[in-house]
Coordinates of C-alpha atoms and ligand atoms in Angstrom, one line a residue:
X9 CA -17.6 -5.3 2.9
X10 CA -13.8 -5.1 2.8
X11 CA -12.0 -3.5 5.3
X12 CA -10.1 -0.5 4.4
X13 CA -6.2 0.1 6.2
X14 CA -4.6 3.3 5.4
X15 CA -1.2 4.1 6.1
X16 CA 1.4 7.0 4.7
X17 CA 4.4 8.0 5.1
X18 CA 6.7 4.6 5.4
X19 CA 10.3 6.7 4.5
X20 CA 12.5 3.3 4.4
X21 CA 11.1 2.2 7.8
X22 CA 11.0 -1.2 6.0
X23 CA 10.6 -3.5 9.8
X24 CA 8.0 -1.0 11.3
X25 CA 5.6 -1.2 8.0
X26 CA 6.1 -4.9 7.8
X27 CA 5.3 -5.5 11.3
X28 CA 2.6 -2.7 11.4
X29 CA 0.9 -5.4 8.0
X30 CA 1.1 -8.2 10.4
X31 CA -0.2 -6.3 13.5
X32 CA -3.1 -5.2 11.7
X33 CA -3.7 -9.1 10.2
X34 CA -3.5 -7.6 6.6
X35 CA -5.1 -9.8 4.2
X36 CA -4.7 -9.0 0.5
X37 CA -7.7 -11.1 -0.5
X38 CA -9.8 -9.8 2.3
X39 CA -8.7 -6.0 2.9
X40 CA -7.8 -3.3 0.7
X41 CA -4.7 -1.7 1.6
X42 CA -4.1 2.1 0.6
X43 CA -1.1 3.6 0.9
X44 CA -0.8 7.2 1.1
X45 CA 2.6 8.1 -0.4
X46 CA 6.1 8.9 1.0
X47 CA 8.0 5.8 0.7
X48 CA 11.6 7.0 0.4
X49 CA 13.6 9.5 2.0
X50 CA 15.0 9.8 6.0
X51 CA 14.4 6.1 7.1
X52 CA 17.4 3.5 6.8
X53 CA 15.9 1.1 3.6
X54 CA 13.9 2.9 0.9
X55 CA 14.8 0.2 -1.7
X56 CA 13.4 -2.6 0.6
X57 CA 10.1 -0.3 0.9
X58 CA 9.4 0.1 -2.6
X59 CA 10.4 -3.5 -3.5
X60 CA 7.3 -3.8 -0.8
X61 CA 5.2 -1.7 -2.0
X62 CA 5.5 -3.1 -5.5
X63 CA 4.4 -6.4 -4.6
X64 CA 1.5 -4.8 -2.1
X65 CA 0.4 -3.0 -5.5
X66 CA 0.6 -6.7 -7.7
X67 CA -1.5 -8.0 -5.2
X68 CA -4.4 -5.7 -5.2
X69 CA -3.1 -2.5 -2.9
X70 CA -4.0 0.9 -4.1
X71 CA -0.2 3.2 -4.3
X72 CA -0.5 6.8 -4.1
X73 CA 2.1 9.2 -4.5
X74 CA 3.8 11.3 -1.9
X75 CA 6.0 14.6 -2.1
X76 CA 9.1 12.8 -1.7
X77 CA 8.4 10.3 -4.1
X78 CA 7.5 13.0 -6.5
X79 CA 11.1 14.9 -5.3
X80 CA 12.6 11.5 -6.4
X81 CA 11.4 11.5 -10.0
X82 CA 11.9 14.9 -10.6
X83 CA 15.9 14.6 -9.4
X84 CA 15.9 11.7 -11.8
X85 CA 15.1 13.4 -14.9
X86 CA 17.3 16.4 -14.1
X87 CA 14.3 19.0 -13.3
X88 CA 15.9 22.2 -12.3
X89 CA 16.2 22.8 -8.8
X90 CA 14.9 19.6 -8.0
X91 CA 18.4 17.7 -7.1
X92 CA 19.0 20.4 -4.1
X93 CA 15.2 20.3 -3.3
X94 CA 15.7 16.5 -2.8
X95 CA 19.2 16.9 -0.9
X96 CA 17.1 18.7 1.7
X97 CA 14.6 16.6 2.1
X98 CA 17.0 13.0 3.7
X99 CA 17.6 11.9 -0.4
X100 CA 21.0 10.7 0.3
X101 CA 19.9 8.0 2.2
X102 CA 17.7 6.7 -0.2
X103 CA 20.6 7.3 -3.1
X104 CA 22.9 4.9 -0.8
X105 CA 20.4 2.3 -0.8
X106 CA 20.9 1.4 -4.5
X107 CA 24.9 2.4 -4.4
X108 CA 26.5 1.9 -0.9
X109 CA 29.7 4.6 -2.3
X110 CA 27.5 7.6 -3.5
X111 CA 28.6 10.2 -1.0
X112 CA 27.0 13.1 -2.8
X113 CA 23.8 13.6 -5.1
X114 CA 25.3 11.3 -7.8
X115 CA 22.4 9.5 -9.4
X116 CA 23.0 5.7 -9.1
X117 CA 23.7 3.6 -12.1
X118 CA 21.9 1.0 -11.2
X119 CA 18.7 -0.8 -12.3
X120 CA 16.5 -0.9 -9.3
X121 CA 16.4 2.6 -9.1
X122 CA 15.3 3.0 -12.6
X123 CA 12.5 0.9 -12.5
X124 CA 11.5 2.1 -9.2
X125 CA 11.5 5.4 -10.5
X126 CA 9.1 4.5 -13.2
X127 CA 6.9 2.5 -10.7
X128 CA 6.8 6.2 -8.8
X129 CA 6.0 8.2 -11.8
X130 CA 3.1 6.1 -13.1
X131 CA 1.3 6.4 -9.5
X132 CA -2.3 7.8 -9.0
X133 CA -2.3 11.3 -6.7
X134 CA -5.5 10.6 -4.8
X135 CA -8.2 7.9 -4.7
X136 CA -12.1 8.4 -4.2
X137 CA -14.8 6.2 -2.9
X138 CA -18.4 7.3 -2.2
X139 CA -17.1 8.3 1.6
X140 CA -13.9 9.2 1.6
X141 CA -10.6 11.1 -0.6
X142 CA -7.0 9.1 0.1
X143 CA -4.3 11.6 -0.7
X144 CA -0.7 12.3 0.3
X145 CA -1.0 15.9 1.8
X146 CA -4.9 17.4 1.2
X147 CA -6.8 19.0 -1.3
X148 CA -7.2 22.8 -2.2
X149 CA -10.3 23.4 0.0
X150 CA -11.8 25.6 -2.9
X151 CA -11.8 22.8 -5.2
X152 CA -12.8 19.6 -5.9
X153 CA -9.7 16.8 -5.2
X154 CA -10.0 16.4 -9.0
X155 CA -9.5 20.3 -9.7
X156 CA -6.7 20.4 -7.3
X157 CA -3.2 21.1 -9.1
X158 CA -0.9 18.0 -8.1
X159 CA 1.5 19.9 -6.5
X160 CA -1.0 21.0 -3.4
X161 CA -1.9 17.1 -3.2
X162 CA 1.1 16.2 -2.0
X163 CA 2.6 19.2 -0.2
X164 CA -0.7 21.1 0.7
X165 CA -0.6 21.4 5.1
X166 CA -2.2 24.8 6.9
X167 CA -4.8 25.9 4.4
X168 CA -6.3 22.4 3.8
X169 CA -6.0 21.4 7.8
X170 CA -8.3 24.6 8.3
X171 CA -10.8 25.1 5.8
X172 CA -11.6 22.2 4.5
X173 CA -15.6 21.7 4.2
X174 CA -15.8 19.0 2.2
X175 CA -18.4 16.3 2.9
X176 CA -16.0 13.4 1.5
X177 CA -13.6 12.2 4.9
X178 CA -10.2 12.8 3.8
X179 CA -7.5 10.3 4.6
X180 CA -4.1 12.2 4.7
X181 CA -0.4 12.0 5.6
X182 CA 2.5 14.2 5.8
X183 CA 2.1 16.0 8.0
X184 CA 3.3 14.4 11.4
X185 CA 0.4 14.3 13.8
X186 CA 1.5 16.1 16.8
X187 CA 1.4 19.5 15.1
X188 CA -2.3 18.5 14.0
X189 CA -2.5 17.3 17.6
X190 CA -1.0 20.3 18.9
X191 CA 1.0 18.2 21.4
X192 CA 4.4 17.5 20.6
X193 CA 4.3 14.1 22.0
X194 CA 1.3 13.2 20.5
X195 CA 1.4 11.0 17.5
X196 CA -1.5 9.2 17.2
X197 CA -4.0 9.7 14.7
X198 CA -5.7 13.5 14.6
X199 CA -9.3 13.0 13.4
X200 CA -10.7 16.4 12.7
X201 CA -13.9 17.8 13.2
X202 CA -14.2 19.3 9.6
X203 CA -14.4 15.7 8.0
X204 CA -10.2 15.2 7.8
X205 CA -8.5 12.3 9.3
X206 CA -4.1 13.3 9.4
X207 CA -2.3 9.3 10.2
X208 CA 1.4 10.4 9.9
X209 CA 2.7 9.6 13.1
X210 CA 6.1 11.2 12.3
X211 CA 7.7 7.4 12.3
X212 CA 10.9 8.6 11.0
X213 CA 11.4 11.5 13.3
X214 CA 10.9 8.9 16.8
X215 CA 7.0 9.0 16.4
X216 CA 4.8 6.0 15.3
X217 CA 3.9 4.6 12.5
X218 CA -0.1 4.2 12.2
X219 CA -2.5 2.4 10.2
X220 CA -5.9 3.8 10.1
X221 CA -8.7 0.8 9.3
X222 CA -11.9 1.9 8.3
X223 CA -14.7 2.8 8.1
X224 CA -14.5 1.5 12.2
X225 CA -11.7 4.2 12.8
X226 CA -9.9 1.8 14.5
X227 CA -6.1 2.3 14.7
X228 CA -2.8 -0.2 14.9
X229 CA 0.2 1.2 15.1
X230 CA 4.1 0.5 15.6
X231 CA 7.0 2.5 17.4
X232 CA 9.1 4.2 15.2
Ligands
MN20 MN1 5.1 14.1 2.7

């Protein structure tokens, strides 16, 4: 049986993920590698990310969707409110990655942005296996991950962390571990008792970045 490695929540932190792949010995031809959204946004090289994760996904890794990917693809295509939505959320950063002059919202005219906006907006929101949901932020715990709107999948926190009963383990990022932890230091992975596993270590605000491998639970993981 393969093994399964999980990790979310990359934001640009383009030498922690590749050294978290080589701490963890990933193998594309033995493991599969699912990663649970959030590649852009805050960290200093969102363009080298993606280029990463696009050749992870040629070579047989399953690419989910996060919030801030989906903030990215909105701004894109003009969806109102979403520019100001995105501003908030460390865009600029990722904007400067494709055009080193944009010094406001200004969508760059460049190539590599388009095409990694498409790559984004074709992604999968969750993925199932007999034992376990993969998803960005949770599912509605009154419905079935497939019955969930899109929108809770990737910014559901509170009302998924508490009530879900679900007999599927989820596997789930953003939101940064220590307030699952309830220790503000603490950023290693939460595993809850109602069946929910959180492995955003909060990389890109001085936590960790983790990779959860499964099903042994065992964690690597790499200093933000
Ligand atoms: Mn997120």
């Amino acid at each position: 049986m393969k093994r399964m490695l999980a990790i979310s929540d990359v934001h640009g932190k383009i030498e922690e993920f590749e050294l978290l792949l080589e701490k963890a010995n990933y193998n594309a031809s033995r493991d599969q590698l699912i990663l649970v959204g959030d590649y852009v946004d805050r960290g200093p090289d969102s363009r080298a990310v993606l280029n990463r994760v696009i050749e992870l996904k040629a070579e047989g890794a399953i690419v989910l969707r996060g919030n801030h990917d989906d903030m990215m693809v909105a701004a894109y295509h003009n969806e109102p409110g979403a520019l100001a939505r995105w501003e908030k959320n460390g865009a600029l950063y990722t904007l400067q990655c494709y055009d080193s002059t944009i010094k406001d919202m200004t969508m760059p005219d460049s190539e590599a942005f388009h095409d990694h906006v498409t790559f984004l907006e074709n992604l999968d929101y969750y993925y199932e296996t007999d034992d376990y949901i993969f998803v960005h932020a949770g599912v509605d715990p009154k419905r079935t991950v497939e019955d969930t709107d899109p929108y809770d999948l990737v910014w559901i926190r509170d009302e998924f962390h508490q009530n879900y009963s679900g007999t599927k383990t989820v596997v789930f990022g953003h939101t940064p571990t220590p307030m699952l932890n309830n220790i503000y230091s603490d950023h290693t992975v939460y595993f809850g008792e109602n069946n929910i596993i959180g492995i955003d270590g909060g990389a890109v605000f001085g936590g960790q970045l983790n990779c959860l491998e499964l099903p042994s639970k065992k964690v690597y993981s790499i200093k933000g």
